[in-house]
Tab-separated table of C-alpha atoms in Angstrom:
chain	number	residue	atom	x	y	z
A	1	MET	CA	41.295	37.609	234.982
A	2	PRO	CA	38.812	40.429	235.755
A	3	PRO	CA	35.411	40.317	234.106
A	4	ALA	CA	35.087	42.017	230.748
A	5	THR	CA	33.551	45.456	230.665
A	6	ASN	CA	30.824	46.080	228.137
A	7	ARG	CA	29.501	49.379	226.926
A	8	SER	CA	26.284	48.991	228.932
A	9	GLU	CA	28.120	49.387	232.247
A	10	THR	CA	28.001	52.631	234.186
A	11	VAL	CA	30.899	54.442	235.812
A	12	ALA	CA	30.338	54.876	239.550
A	13	PHE	CA	31.922	58.051	240.931
A	14	VAL	CA	32.975	57.917	244.595
A	15	ILE	CA	33.056	61.386	246.175
A	16	PRO	CA	34.139	61.901	249.814
A	17	PHE	CA	32.712	65.081	251.352
A	18	PHE	CA	33.384	66.839	254.649
A	19	ASP	CA	31.108	69.686	255.742
A	20	ASP	CA	32.226	71.896	258.611
A	21	GLY	CA	29.791	74.654	257.757
A	22	LEU	CA	32.057	76.653	255.451
A	23	ALA	CA	30.120	77.895	252.439
A	24	TRP	CA	32.943	77.250	249.970
A	25	ARG	CA	32.858	73.491	250.612
A	26	ARG	CA	29.203	73.315	249.615
A	27	HIS	CA	29.780	75.561	246.620
A	28	CYS	CA	32.618	73.355	245.396
A	29	LEU	CA	30.543	70.183	245.779
A	30	ARG	CA	27.816	71.746	243.643
A	31	LEU	CA	30.400	72.450	240.944
A	32	THR	CA	31.783	68.926	241.225
A	33	LEU	CA	28.342	67.391	240.738
A	34	ASP	CA	27.630	69.845	237.918
A	35	SER	CA	30.697	68.440	236.143
A	36	LEU	CA	29.022	65.019	236.220
A	37	GLU	CA	25.802	66.439	234.843
A	38	ARG	CA	27.796	67.753	231.874
A	39	GLN	CA	29.178	64.344	230.870
A	40	THR	CA	28.803	63.570	227.173
A	41	ASP	CA	28.007	59.967	228.134
A	42	PRO	CA	25.153	59.762	230.682
A	43	ALA	CA	26.086	56.242	231.865
A	44	TRP	CA	27.233	57.273	235.332
A	45	CYS	CA	26.091	57.241	238.922
A	46	ALA	CA	27.663	58.710	242.052
A	47	TYR	CA	28.140	57.927	245.725
A	48	VAL	CA	28.655	61.016	247.877
A	49	VAL	CA	30.084	59.891	251.211
A	50	ASP	CA	29.645	62.281	254.138
A	51	ASP	CA	32.834	61.814	256.154
A	52	GLY	CA	31.274	62.374	259.575
A	53	SER	CA	30.577	66.052	258.922
A	54	PRO	CA	30.042	68.181	262.063
A	55	ALA	CA	27.710	70.669	260.342
A	56	PRO	CA	24.258	70.003	261.872
A	57	ASP	CA	22.421	70.477	258.587
A	58	ALA	CA	24.861	68.508	256.415
A	59	ALA	CA	22.400	65.665	255.794
A	60	GLU	CA	19.640	68.095	254.793
A	61	PHE	CA	21.991	69.977	252.464
A	62	LEU	CA	23.113	66.785	250.716
A	63	ALA	CA	19.558	65.500	250.364
A	64	ASP	CA	18.377	68.773	248.815
A	65	LEU	CA	21.387	69.029	246.523
A	66	THR	CA	21.290	65.497	245.166
A	67	SER	CA	17.514	65.483	244.665
A	68	SER	CA	17.905	68.260	242.095
A	69	LEU	CA	20.254	66.246	239.864
A	70	SER	CA	19.232	64.253	236.831
A	71	GLY	CA	21.804	61.511	237.460
A	72	SER	CA	21.622	58.766	240.078
A	73	VAL	CA	23.339	60.002	243.244
A	74	THR	CA	23.389	58.055	246.516
A	75	VAL	CA	24.331	59.754	249.784
A	76	LEU	CA	26.142	57.686	252.413
A	77	ARG	CA	27.304	58.757	255.862
A	78	ALA	CA	30.387	57.509	257.663
A	79	PRO	CA	29.867	56.787	261.383
A	80	HIS	CA	32.706	59.165	262.265
A	81	ASN	CA	35.271	61.387	260.582
A	82	ALA	CA	38.073	59.056	259.447
A	83	GLY	CA	39.439	60.796	256.364
A	84	ALA	CA	38.851	60.660	252.635
A	85	GLY	CA	40.353	57.195	252.186
A	86	GLN	CA	37.962	55.512	254.588
A	87	ALA	CA	35.044	57.445	253.092
A	88	ARG	CA	36.025	56.122	249.660
A	89	ASN	CA	36.079	52.590	251.050
A	90	LEU	CA	32.431	52.986	252.090
A	91	GLY	CA	31.496	54.198	248.612
A	92	ILE	CA	33.413	51.342	246.981
A	93	LYS	CA	31.532	48.755	249.032
A	94	ALA	CA	28.189	50.375	248.216
A	95	ALA	CA	28.983	50.391	244.498
A	96	HIS	CA	29.925	46.716	244.700
A	97	ARG	CA	26.662	45.843	246.460
A	98	ASN	CA	24.789	47.570	243.659
A	99	GLY	CA	26.627	45.630	240.971
A	100	GLN	CA	28.806	48.452	239.639
A	101	THR	CA	32.099	47.126	238.266
A	102	LEU	CA	33.781	50.389	237.202
A	103	LEU	CA	34.764	53.197	239.572
A	104	ALA	CA	36.026	56.746	239.183
A	105	TYR	CA	37.262	58.695	242.192
A	106	LEU	CA	36.485	62.398	242.389
A	107	ASP	CA	37.135	64.682	245.341
A	108	ALA	CA	34.446	67.145	246.359
A	109	ASP	CA	36.273	70.215	245.066
A	110	ASP	CA	37.583	68.841	241.756
A	111	LEU	CA	35.974	68.712	238.316
A	112	ALA	CA	35.481	65.765	235.976
A	113	HIS	CA	36.261	66.432	232.309
A	114	PRO	CA	33.034	66.252	230.220
A	115	GLY	CA	34.411	63.301	228.268
A	116	ARG	CA	35.630	61.272	231.237
A	117	VAL	CA	32.813	58.722	231.416
A	118	ALA	CA	32.881	58.063	227.681
A	119	ALA	CA	36.662	57.684	227.606
A	120	VAL	CA	36.809	55.435	230.667
A	121	ARG	CA	34.070	53.117	229.430
A	122	THR	CA	35.714	52.852	226.017
A	123	LEU	CA	39.172	52.122	227.440
A	124	PHE	CA	38.018	49.411	229.835
A	125	ALA	CA	35.696	47.833	227.279
A	126	ALA	CA	38.610	47.516	224.865
A	127	ASP	CA	40.806	45.618	227.351
A	128	PRO	CA	39.193	43.035	229.657
A	129	GLU	CA	42.493	42.663	231.567
A	130	LEU	CA	42.825	46.374	232.360
A	131	ASP	CA	42.565	47.084	236.108
A	132	PHE	CA	43.430	50.770	236.534
A	133	ALA	CA	43.593	53.851	234.310
A	134	TYR	CA	44.655	57.381	235.162
A	135	SER	CA	44.153	60.728	233.490
A	136	ASP	CA	46.180	63.917	233.547
A	137	ILE	CA	45.254	66.894	235.697
A	138	GLU	CA	44.743	70.583	235.050
A	139	PHE	CA	45.444	72.869	237.994
A	140	ILE	CA	42.602	75.322	238.621
A	141	ASP	CA	42.151	77.882	241.382
A	142	GLU	CA	39.158	78.532	243.627
A	143	HIS	CA	37.466	80.380	240.758
A	144	GLY	CA	38.075	77.648	238.184
A	145	THR	CA	40.826	79.627	236.453
A	146	PRO	CA	43.772	77.541	235.174
A	147	TRP	CA	47.086	78.113	236.909
A	148	ASP	CA	50.220	79.281	235.169
A	149	PRO	CA	52.516	76.299	235.935
A	150	GLU	CA	55.354	78.671	236.826
A	151	GLN	CA	53.250	80.060	239.694
A	152	LEU	CA	52.580	76.690	241.327
A	153	LEU	CA	54.319	75.638	244.532
A	154	PRO	CA	57.441	73.505	243.906
A	155	GLY	CA	55.762	70.190	244.704
A	156	LEU	CA	52.821	70.907	242.421
A	157	ARG	CA	55.076	72.221	239.670
A	158	MET	CA	56.995	68.939	239.837
A	159	LEU	CA	53.733	67.017	239.491
A	160	ASP	CA	52.797	69.114	236.478
A	161	GLU	CA	56.194	68.573	234.843
A	162	GLN	CA	56.060	64.819	235.403
A	163	GLN	CA	52.822	64.614	233.446
A	164	ARG	CA	54.956	65.186	230.365
A	165	LEU	CA	57.004	62.038	230.961
A	166	PRO	CA	56.115	58.878	228.991
A	167	LYS	CA	52.898	57.375	230.325
A	168	LEU	CA	53.114	54.258	232.466
A	169	ARG	CA	51.258	51.340	230.885
A	170	GLY	CA	51.142	47.598	231.466
A	171	ARG	CA	52.101	45.689	234.609
A	172	GLU	CA	54.780	46.040	237.308
A	173	ARG	CA	55.021	49.810	236.858
A	174	TRP	CA	55.096	50.408	240.612
A	175	MET	CA	58.880	50.549	240.466
A	176	GLU	CA	58.979	53.579	238.158
A	177	GLN	CA	56.197	55.163	240.208
A	178	ALA	CA	58.381	54.725	243.288
A	179	TYR	CA	61.685	56.131	242.108
A	180	GLU	CA	60.915	58.280	239.050
A	181	ARG	CA	57.659	60.082	239.817
A	182	ASP	CA	56.152	61.929	242.715
A	183	ASN	CA	52.691	60.632	241.803
A	184	ILE	CA	51.224	59.522	238.483
A	185	ALA	CA	47.668	60.261	239.603
A	186	ILE	CA	45.818	62.160	242.299
A	187	PRO	CA	42.668	60.330	243.497
A	188	SER	CA	40.411	62.482	241.314
A	189	ALA	CA	42.237	61.191	238.236
A	190	MET	CA	41.949	57.477	239.135
A	191	ASN	CA	39.606	55.037	237.376
A	192	LEU	CA	39.568	51.341	238.177
A	193	ARG	CA	37.667	48.126	238.414
A	194	THR	CA	35.670	47.687	241.595
A	195	ALA	CA	37.330	44.301	242.119
A	196	LEU	CA	40.750	45.956	242.496
A	197	ALA	CA	39.412	48.608	244.878
A	198	LEU	CA	37.835	45.914	247.073
A	199	ARG	CA	40.981	43.811	247.048
A	200	VAL	CA	43.202	46.788	247.914
A	201	PRO	CA	41.258	49.211	250.144
A	202	PHE	CA	42.533	52.638	251.113
A	203	SER	CA	44.825	52.745	254.132
A	204	ALA	CA	43.389	53.851	257.471
A	205	VAL	CA	45.491	57.018	257.625
A	206	PRO	CA	44.168	60.585	257.269
A	207	PHE	CA	46.870	61.975	254.960
A	208	CYS	CA	48.832	60.732	251.927
A	209	GLU	CA	46.661	57.639	251.723
A	210	ASP	CA	46.391	58.107	247.968
A	211	VAL	CA	50.020	57.456	246.982
A	212	ALA	CA	50.303	54.617	249.512
A	213	THR	CA	47.234	52.975	247.996
A	214	LEU	CA	48.474	53.594	244.457
A	215	PHE	CA	51.677	51.715	245.314
A	216	ARG	CA	49.578	48.832	246.604
A	217	TYR	CA	47.356	48.830	243.506
A	218	LEU	CA	50.341	48.613	241.186
A	219	GLY	CA	52.281	46.201	243.401
A	220	SER	CA	49.380	43.748	243.240
A	221	GLY	CA	50.209	43.108	239.581
A	222	ALA	CA	47.440	45.339	238.251
A	223	LYS	CA	47.521	46.250	234.577
A	224	ILE	CA	47.401	50.017	234.095
A	225	ASP	CA	46.875	52.463	231.248
A	226	HIS	CA	46.420	56.178	230.637
A	227	VAL	CA	43.132	57.868	229.674
A	228	PRO	CA	43.996	60.475	227.029
A	229	GLY	CA	42.365	63.847	226.530
A	230	THR	CA	40.286	64.055	229.716
A	231	PRO	CA	42.259	66.000	232.356
A	232	THR	CA	40.686	66.339	235.783
A	233	GLY	CA	40.290	69.868	237.111
A	234	TYR	CA	42.404	69.770	240.300
A	235	ARG	CA	41.465	72.686	242.535
A	236	VAL	CA	44.393	74.449	244.205
A	237	PRO	CA	43.314	77.711	245.912
A	238	ARG	CA	45.488	80.782	245.468
A	239	GLU	CA	44.414	81.970	248.909
A	240	GLY	CA	44.878	79.841	252.005
A	241	GLY	CA	47.208	77.186	250.625
A	242	SER	CA	46.909	73.434	251.001
A	243	ALA	CA	44.109	72.233	253.276
A	244	SER	CA	45.937	68.942	253.916
A	245	ARG	CA	49.047	70.752	255.087
A	246	LYS	CA	47.021	72.954	257.419
A	247	GLN	CA	45.022	70.072	258.875
A	248	SER	CA	48.139	67.980	259.475
A	249	GLY	CA	49.913	70.743	261.401
A	250	GLY	CA	51.969	72.486	258.744
A	251	VAL	CA	54.340	71.619	255.926
A	252	ASP	CA	56.900	69.722	258.001
A	253	ALA	CA	54.292	67.639	259.842
A	254	PHE	CA	52.565	66.867	256.541
A	255	ASN	CA	55.811	65.792	254.902
A	256	ARG	CA	56.685	63.547	257.848
A	257	MET	CA	53.344	61.777	257.531
A	258	ARG	CA	53.876	61.643	253.797
A	259	CYS	CA	57.212	59.848	254.178
A	260	THR	CA	55.813	57.432	256.757
A	261	ASN	CA	52.578	56.573	254.959
A	262	GLU	CA	54.002	56.376	251.458
A	263	ARG	CA	56.855	54.152	252.603
A	264	ALA	CA	54.407	51.810	254.332
A	265	GLY	CA	52.417	51.508	251.104
A	266	LEU	CA	55.537	50.892	249.040
A	267	GLU	CA	56.875	48.284	251.467
A	268	GLU	CA	53.553	46.455	251.237
A	269	ALA	CA	53.698	46.649	247.429
A	270	ILE	CA	57.228	45.230	247.476
A	271	ALA	CA	56.216	42.387	249.806
A	272	THR	CA	53.266	41.557	247.551
A	273	ALA	CA	55.441	41.603	244.436
A	274	VAL	CA	58.000	39.323	246.113
A	275	ARG	CA	55.271	36.855	247.105
A	276	ARG	CA	53.977	36.856	243.536
A	277	GLY	CA	57.475	36.150	242.246
A	278	ALA	CA	57.536	39.379	240.226
A	279	VAL	CA	60.773	40.540	241.908
A	280	ASP	CA	63.279	39.158	244.384
A	281	GLU	CA	64.018	40.678	247.784
A	282	ARG	CA	67.220	42.340	246.576
A	283	THR	CA	65.358	44.176	243.820
A	284	GLY	CA	62.761	45.231	246.366
A	285	LEU	CA	65.462	46.767	248.569
A	286	GLU	CA	66.956	48.573	245.579
A	287	VAL	CA	63.562	50.053	244.693
A	288	LEU	CA	62.983	51.159	248.292
A	289	CYS	CA	66.439	52.761	248.389
A	290	ARG	CA	65.783	54.681	245.193
A	291	TYR	CA	62.371	55.762	246.518
A	292	LEU	CA	64.021	57.166	249.650
A	293	ILE	CA	66.426	59.155	247.479
A	294	ARG	CA	63.550	60.576	245.447
A	295	ILE	CA	61.285	61.396	248.384
A	296	GLY	CA	64.240	62.954	250.209
A	297	ARG	CA	64.783	65.338	247.326
A	298	THR	CA	61.036	65.977	247.026
A	299	VAL	CA	60.399	66.956	250.643
A	300	SER	CA	63.581	69.052	250.703
A	301	ALA	CA	62.263	71.062	247.759
A	302	ASP	CA	58.888	71.281	249.512
A	303	GLY	CA	60.361	73.024	252.567
A	304	SER	CA	61.539	70.158	254.805
A	305	PRO	CA	65.322	69.961	254.206
A	306	GLU	CA	66.226	68.135	257.434
A	307	LEU	CA	63.557	65.523	256.764
A	308	GLY	CA	64.937	65.180	253.257
A	309	ARG	CA	68.428	64.572	254.594
A	310	SER	CA	67.094	61.913	256.960
A	311	GLN	CA	65.495	60.072	254.036
A	312	LEU	CA	68.813	60.126	252.192
A	313	ARG	CA	70.630	58.779	255.266
A	314	GLN	CA	68.113	55.950	255.504
A	315	ALA	CA	68.626	55.175	251.817
A	316	HIS	CA	72.396	54.982	252.326
A	317	GLU	CA	72.033	52.675	255.329
A	318	LEU	CA	69.482	50.464	253.559
A	319	HIS	CA	71.513	49.701	250.431
A	320	PRO	CA	74.877	51.484	250.137
A	321	GLU	CA	75.642	50.185	246.635
A	322	THR	CA	72.368	51.415	245.153
A	323	PHE	CA	72.710	54.714	247.000
A	324	ALA	CA	76.207	55.247	245.600
A	325	GLU	CA	74.920	54.585	242.085
A	326	HIS	CA	71.972	56.996	242.196
A	327	ALA	CA	72.843	59.745	244.704
A	328	THR	CA	74.726	62.873	243.746
A	329	ALA	CA	78.275	63.296	245.006
A	330	ALA	CA	77.107	65.854	247.568
A	331	GLU	CA	74.268	63.607	248.771
A	332	TYR	CA	76.637	60.663	249.114
A	333	ALA	CA	79.252	62.640	251.016
A	334	GLU	CA	76.713	64.006	253.506
A	335	ALA	CA	74.888	60.710	254.058
A	336	ALA	CA	78.091	58.696	254.380
A	337	GLY	CA	79.565	61.266	256.736
A	338	SER	CA	76.463	61.265	258.934
A	339	SER	CA	76.453	57.467	259.099
A	340	ALA	CA	80.153	57.362	260.017
A	341	ALA	CA	79.664	59.985	262.726
A	342	ARG	CA	77.054	57.817	264.383
């Protein structure tokens, strides 16, 4: 059982930051840290992790910025650029060394709700067995203006719609996360005990490490809950599109990495759950099959139809009975026909 949380504990924010000299990155980080300064509960600290930034004055900028804040902010530097997940791992270890037992992730362009610290401390203090809690998100543009959900890209609109589904609470909810939902929480909406973050570090991959790690959190048997009324401001620029998609080589390349990395995280979650005796191997295969159906539909809607069809074919080959039960007639006919042709 994890140690009980008392109201005297602080929430340690872990903020990965990459500085390539573009002014907007620094501007967004200022706004992110300002959102911490506006917390109604001052019991917070932060670890800003420089992810091997190439900007020559990045260290000076971070030192000047953090020295002007009233809260406790520690700047760390990764030895090389390895992605946000590995930067978070450095912050997690530093928080642990300093005795912090509660974490909140926040990316360097997102905004924490003013009531986040108070709500997180209250929720974890009320349940000593709680391991992980997630909040909703509010989509904002580069100017901080909320998006009209109808104007969001299909993948983001799906994420927004799924926030209205019943909240996942309790244990063993990784199965619903796998086959019902694209993602219950972006990193900036995750709050958890440091012990869980140490036990299940972020994967060493540059993209889609968040969902893969979420699968592994939940597959470990973690107890989860939802933090009400404190949506994270998730910044989605109207101009320029997704930075992750650009950096990975475009939509199709991003979605391929997404399928690979998420599946690896889910397979690890399944293996962990089987070892714990939470599910048997057959159930694990059924969950993986249903995940492949869902992710196939998701990436097809996101602009990668051939990749989507390949995920559906893999689902059919993995567990034909489950595929027949959950695929549409058209999906079944195409996948079965492709398998027969080979």
